[in-house]
Short mmCIF file of C-alpha atoms in Angstrom, two decimals:
data_model
loop_
_atom_site.label_atom_id
_atom_site.label_comp_id
_atom_site.label_asym_id
_atom_site.label_seq_id
_atom_site.Cartn_x
_atom_site.Cartn_y
_atom_site.Cartn_z
CA MET A 1 109.95 91.91 -29.50
CA ILE A 2 110.37 89.24 -26.79
CA GLN A 3 109.94 85.76 -28.19
CA GLN A 4 108.16 83.37 -25.85
CA PRO A 5 109.70 79.94 -25.43
CA ILE A 6 107.79 77.16 -27.25
CA THR A 7 106.96 74.22 -25.06
CA SER A 8 105.80 70.89 -26.47
CA ASN A 9 104.84 67.57 -25.23
CA SER A 10 108.12 66.05 -26.44
CA GLN A 11 110.03 68.59 -24.39
CA SER A 12 107.97 68.30 -21.28
CA GLY A 13 108.23 64.59 -21.09
CA SER A 14 105.59 62.20 -22.50
CA THR A 15 102.50 62.70 -24.62
CA PRO A 16 98.97 61.76 -23.50
CA GLY A 17 99.07 58.95 -26.02
CA SER A 18 102.27 57.48 -24.50
CA LYS A 19 100.83 57.75 -21.02
CA LYS A 20 97.71 55.93 -22.13
CA LEU A 21 99.84 53.17 -23.64
CA VAL A 22 101.88 52.81 -20.50
CA ALA A 23 98.63 52.63 -18.41
CA TRP A 24 97.31 49.97 -20.66
CA MET A 25 100.49 47.94 -20.51
CA LEU A 26 100.61 48.18 -16.72
CA CYS A 27 96.92 47.05 -16.46
CA LEU A 28 97.44 44.13 -18.87
CA ALA A 29 100.63 43.11 -16.97
CA LEU A 30 98.62 43.21 -13.71
CA LEU A 31 95.88 40.98 -15.23
CA ALA A 32 98.45 38.49 -16.63
CA GLY A 33 100.47 38.48 -13.45
CA SER A 34 97.34 37.84 -11.28
CA ILE A 35 96.38 34.89 -13.52
CA CYS A 36 99.86 33.42 -13.21
CA LEU A 37 99.63 33.91 -9.41
CA PHE A 38 96.22 32.19 -9.14
CA TYR A 39 96.89 29.40 -11.62
CA PRO A 40 100.70 28.82 -11.56
CA ARG A 41 100.68 25.26 -12.95
CA ILE A 42 98.04 25.88 -15.55
CA SER A 43 100.00 29.05 -16.70
CA ALA A 44 103.17 26.94 -16.98
CA LEU A 45 101.07 24.41 -19.08
CA GLN A 46 101.90 21.71 -16.52
CA ALA A 47 98.24 20.95 -15.69
CA CYS A 48 94.64 21.37 -16.75
CA LEU A 49 91.76 22.50 -14.61
CA LEU A 50 90.17 19.08 -14.19
CA THR A 51 87.60 19.21 -11.33
CA GLY A 52 83.87 18.69 -11.33
CA ASP A 53 82.29 19.16 -14.73
CA HIS A 54 85.71 19.91 -16.27
CA ARG A 55 86.77 16.31 -15.66
CA GLU A 56 83.52 14.63 -16.36
CA GLN A 57 82.33 16.51 -19.39
CA HIS A 58 84.28 19.37 -20.83
CA TYR A 59 87.74 17.90 -21.08
CA PRO A 60 86.51 14.57 -22.74
CA TRP A 61 84.64 16.74 -25.22
CA ALA A 62 87.72 18.84 -25.84
CA HIS A 63 89.74 15.64 -26.37
CA PHE A 64 87.23 14.30 -28.88
CA LEU A 65 87.15 17.73 -30.61
CA SER A 66 90.97 17.63 -30.92
CA GLN A 67 90.83 14.11 -32.31
CA SER A 68 88.26 15.06 -34.91
CA LEU A 69 90.12 18.14 -35.99
CA ALA A 70 93.31 16.20 -36.30
CA GLN A 71 91.46 13.86 -38.73
CA GLY A 72 90.25 16.82 -40.74
CA HIS A 73 86.58 16.98 -39.78
CA LEU A 74 84.21 18.40 -37.22
CA PRO A 75 82.91 16.20 -34.36
CA TRP A 76 79.56 15.41 -36.02
CA TRP A 77 79.06 11.96 -34.44
CA THR A 78 80.68 9.84 -31.75
CA TRP A 79 80.15 6.09 -31.17
CA LYS A 80 81.44 6.45 -27.58
CA ILE A 81 77.95 7.46 -26.19
CA HIS A 82 75.45 4.58 -26.18
CA CYS A 83 75.02 3.31 -29.78
CA GLY A 84 76.08 6.58 -31.24
CA PHE A 85 75.36 10.26 -30.66
CA PRO A 86 75.30 13.51 -32.72
CA LEU A 87 77.85 15.37 -30.47
CA LEU A 88 78.13 18.51 -32.52
CA ALA A 89 74.36 18.91 -32.46
CA GLU A 90 74.33 18.66 -28.70
CA GLY A 91 76.25 21.90 -28.70
CA GLN A 92 78.34 21.95 -25.55
CA ILE A 93 81.49 20.74 -27.40
CA GLY A 94 81.47 24.14 -29.15
CA GLY A 95 82.33 22.76 -32.56
CA PHE A 96 81.66 26.09 -34.33
CA TYR A 97 83.32 28.34 -31.78
CA PRO A 98 86.45 29.81 -33.35
CA PRO A 99 88.82 29.72 -30.31
CA ASN A 100 87.99 26.01 -29.74
CA LEU A 101 88.80 25.22 -33.40
CA LEU A 102 91.96 27.27 -33.34
CA LEU A 103 93.46 26.10 -30.03
CA HIS A 104 92.43 22.49 -30.17
CA GLY A 105 93.30 22.27 -33.85
CA ILE A 106 96.82 23.52 -33.25
CA PHE A 107 97.72 22.42 -29.73
CA GLY A 108 95.71 19.24 -29.21
CA ALA A 109 93.62 18.36 -26.17
CA GLU A 110 95.62 19.00 -22.98
CA THR A 111 97.55 22.14 -23.97
CA GLY A 112 94.69 23.46 -25.97
CA TYR A 113 92.33 23.06 -22.97
CA SER A 114 94.78 24.96 -20.64
CA LEU A 115 95.34 27.74 -23.16
CA ASN A 116 91.58 27.97 -23.77
CA PHE A 117 91.06 28.48 -20.07
CA LEU A 118 93.86 31.02 -19.68
CA LEU A 119 92.72 32.92 -22.74
CA HIS A 120 89.14 33.36 -21.56
CA VAL A 121 90.12 34.25 -18.03
CA PHE A 122 92.38 36.95 -19.49
CA LEU A 123 89.71 38.15 -21.91
CA SER A 124 87.25 38.47 -18.97
CA GLY A 125 89.48 40.94 -17.27
CA LEU A 126 90.55 42.65 -20.46
CA PHE A 127 87.01 43.26 -21.76
CA PHE A 128 85.77 44.54 -18.33
CA LEU A 129 88.79 46.90 -18.24
CA LEU A 130 87.81 48.08 -21.73
CA TYR A 131 84.24 48.77 -20.55
CA CYS A 132 85.40 50.60 -17.45
CA ARG A 133 87.49 52.94 -19.54
CA GLN A 134 84.55 53.45 -21.86
CA ILE A 135 82.48 54.74 -18.91
CA LYS A 136 85.31 57.11 -17.97
CA LEU A 137 86.69 55.40 -14.91
CA LEU A 138 90.21 56.40 -14.09
CA TRP A 139 93.00 53.80 -14.61
CA PRO A 140 93.42 52.75 -10.97
CA ALA A 141 89.57 52.36 -10.55
CA ALA A 142 89.32 50.42 -13.88
CA ALA A 143 92.14 48.04 -12.77
CA VAL A 144 90.54 47.37 -9.42
CA ALA A 145 87.13 46.90 -11.04
CA ALA A 146 88.55 44.41 -13.60
CA LEU A 147 90.25 42.39 -10.89
CA SER A 148 87.09 42.45 -8.82
CA TYR A 149 85.08 41.19 -11.78
CA LEU A 150 87.62 38.50 -12.54
CA TYR A 151 88.17 37.12 -9.02
CA GLY A 152 85.15 38.32 -7.09
CA ASN A 153 83.01 35.33 -8.01
CA ALA A 154 83.17 31.64 -7.01
CA PHE A 155 86.04 29.74 -8.60
CA GLY A 156 88.20 32.75 -9.27
CA GLY A 157 87.04 33.67 -12.75
CA ALA A 158 86.05 30.16 -13.88
CA PHE A 159 82.33 30.92 -13.11
CA TYR A 160 80.42 27.58 -13.19
CA ASN A 161 82.46 25.72 -15.75
CA ILE A 162 84.55 26.48 -18.77
CA THR A 163 81.59 26.93 -21.10
CA SER A 164 80.05 29.57 -18.80
CA LEU A 165 83.45 31.20 -18.57
CA LYS A 166 83.72 31.30 -22.37
CA THR A 167 80.16 32.77 -22.60
CA LEU A 168 80.40 35.40 -19.88
CA CYS A 169 83.85 36.67 -20.73
CA TRP A 170 82.21 38.44 -23.78
CA PHE A 171 79.49 40.13 -21.69
CA PRO A 172 81.46 43.34 -20.93
CA THR A 173 82.14 43.70 -24.65
CA THR A 174 78.43 43.85 -25.41
CA LEU A 175 78.09 46.75 -22.93
CA PHE A 176 81.09 48.47 -24.49
CA LEU A 177 79.69 48.08 -28.08
CA ILE A 178 76.21 49.29 -27.02
CA ASP A 179 77.83 52.42 -25.56
CA LYS A 180 79.84 52.91 -28.75
CA LEU A 181 76.68 52.45 -30.85
CA PHE A 182 74.91 55.27 -29.00
CA GLU A 183 78.05 57.43 -28.88
CA LYS A 184 79.30 57.11 -32.45
CA LYS A 185 76.06 56.24 -34.32
CA ARG A 186 77.97 53.83 -36.53
CA LEU A 187 76.40 50.59 -37.75
CA ARG A 188 79.76 48.78 -37.63
CA PHE A 189 79.30 48.70 -33.81
CA GLY A 190 75.94 46.88 -34.40
CA PHE A 191 77.65 44.40 -36.65
CA LEU A 192 80.35 43.69 -34.09
CA LEU A 193 77.71 43.37 -31.39
CA GLY A 194 76.02 40.66 -33.49
CA VAL A 195 79.30 38.83 -33.87
CA VAL A 196 79.86 38.91 -30.10
CA PHE A 197 76.34 37.65 -29.48
CA ALA A 198 76.93 34.78 -31.94
CA LEU A 199 80.14 33.89 -30.24
CA GLN A 200 78.32 33.62 -26.93
CA LEU A 201 75.70 31.32 -28.49
CA LEU A 202 78.26 29.15 -30.26
CA VAL A 203 80.16 28.31 -27.06
CA GLY A 204 77.50 25.82 -26.14
CA TYR A 205 75.94 27.05 -22.88
CA LEU A 206 72.73 28.40 -24.37
CA GLN A 207 71.02 29.24 -21.05
CA ILE A 208 73.97 31.53 -19.93
CA ALA A 209 74.20 33.06 -23.40
CA LEU A 210 70.49 33.91 -23.42
CA TYR A 211 70.72 35.47 -19.97
CA SER A 212 73.69 37.51 -21.04
CA ILE A 213 72.02 38.67 -24.25
CA ALA A 214 68.86 39.56 -22.38
CA PHE A 215 70.82 41.74 -19.88
CA SER A 216 72.60 43.36 -22.85
CA GLY A 217 69.17 44.15 -24.25
CA LEU A 218 68.09 45.65 -20.94
CA TYR A 219 71.18 47.75 -20.97
CA PHE A 220 70.37 48.95 -24.52
CA LEU A 221 66.91 50.00 -23.37
CA LEU A 222 68.25 51.85 -20.38
CA LYS A 223 70.71 53.70 -22.64
CA PHE A 224 67.89 54.57 -24.94
CA PHE A 225 65.38 55.90 -22.35
CA LEU A 226 68.02 57.67 -20.27
CA ARG A 227 69.94 59.24 -23.17
CA ASP A 228 70.41 63.03 -23.37
CA ARG A 229 67.72 63.92 -25.93
CA ALA A 230 68.72 67.57 -25.96
CA ALA A 231 72.32 66.78 -27.04
CA GLU A 232 71.27 64.07 -29.56
CA GLN A 233 71.21 65.29 -33.13
CA GLY A 234 68.96 64.14 -36.00
CA LYS A 235 68.53 60.39 -36.29
CA GLY A 236 70.72 59.36 -33.41
CA ALA A 237 68.18 57.11 -31.70
CA GLY A 238 67.14 55.72 -35.07
CA LYS A 239 70.74 54.80 -35.82
CA ALA A 240 70.97 53.00 -32.49
CA TRP A 241 67.86 50.96 -33.18
CA THR A 242 69.08 50.17 -36.68
CA GLY A 243 72.35 49.00 -35.22
CA ALA A 244 70.45 46.78 -32.72
CA PHE A 245 68.50 45.09 -35.63
CA VAL A 246 71.79 44.63 -37.53
CA ALA A 247 73.23 42.96 -34.42
CA LEU A 248 70.27 40.58 -34.18
CA ALA A 249 70.47 39.77 -37.93
CA VAL A 250 74.22 39.04 -37.79
CA MET A 251 73.73 36.95 -34.55
CA VAL A 252 71.06 34.77 -36.23
CA LEU A 253 73.03 34.35 -39.40
CA LEU A 254 76.24 33.23 -37.65
CA PHE A 255 74.37 31.01 -35.13
CA LEU A 256 72.22 29.36 -37.86
CA PRO A 257 74.47 26.33 -38.55
CA GLN A 258 74.57 25.31 -34.87
CA PHE A 259 70.84 26.06 -34.46
CA LEU A 260 69.88 23.90 -37.46
CA ALA A 261 71.84 20.98 -35.97
CA THR A 262 70.64 21.51 -32.37
CA PHE A 263 66.96 22.22 -32.73
CA PRO A 264 65.88 18.79 -34.24
CA LEU A 265 67.90 16.98 -31.45
CA SER A 266 66.26 19.14 -28.74
CA ARG A 267 62.88 17.93 -29.90
CA LEU A 268 63.91 14.35 -28.99
CA SER A 269 64.80 15.24 -25.42
CA ALA A 270 63.04 13.53 -22.55
CA ARG A 271 62.38 16.98 -21.14
CA VAL A 272 60.14 18.07 -23.93
CA GLY A 273 56.49 18.54 -22.74
CA LEU A 274 57.34 18.54 -19.01
CA GLU A 275 55.43 20.86 -16.71
CA GLU A 276 56.60 24.45 -16.53
CA SER A 277 57.57 24.04 -12.87
CA PHE A 278 60.41 21.76 -13.91
CA ALA A 279 62.11 24.65 -15.60
CA TYR A 280 62.33 26.62 -12.37
CA ILE A 281 64.04 23.92 -10.22
CA GLY A 282 67.11 25.55 -8.69
CA SER A 283 66.39 28.87 -10.32
CA PHE A 284 67.00 32.26 -8.76
CA PRO A 285 63.68 33.36 -7.07
CA PRO A 286 62.29 36.76 -8.05
CA TRP A 287 62.44 38.05 -4.48
CA GLY A 288 66.21 37.34 -4.57
CA LEU A 289 66.54 40.62 -6.48
CA VAL A 290 66.47 42.36 -3.11
CA THR A 291 70.10 41.34 -2.78
CA LEU A 292 70.94 43.95 -5.36
CA LEU A 293 70.38 46.50 -2.58
#
């Protein structure tokens, strides 16, 4: 009898798992390196991004949040606006948003602001890379797509301001979790989707958060109607819809503290009762969708 030689992954070099790990590490290093290249002084914690709305609104709010956390309380009220103002209820300070509480609670205003910016720029690329791999793009294509998503918009990943950055960095994760919900039929992906939706709402830029959640809902519907019915077994579609309702319930529950504070204040706004046309000032016109072509 002639015995055939036994070959193994360990003998032939590396295993698929190790190759995947190396690819991940290379992509993450590429993302981190590009951020250091684009934002050298911020990456070295020698400066903050203080232009436009950053300087006039978001950094002062971050500074007040850091002061409040250092004193052991949330920024419920400030005397620095008119005769006093319920700043937490206004929402844009992001007083219930976990990364804000963690970074500003530990590092203070300036360092916390820089780290917050760097964290969310990195997460934007990371989450888009994760989604690209979920839809089976090869590693080089996923890396290029992630960099294009990160730097292919105005302000190199900063979007409109830091609150929109914090909101939109989670958007690719919602697509990833919706894919997982249809693929695995596990309700835990619905739960995680609800957590991500709540994080987007807690950042403080409600308009952008609602746009993002609406597009995620559209993606869910497209996945549902374009799914492979022949390959689907049993209650696959029902599980996906149950997961979607779980996501909505978790989102509402986690966002409830901020909503209960914000809604009464919103009813006192000078914009309440204005004509509908006011809401469309500066908005994207419907015929602008032709640019998608």
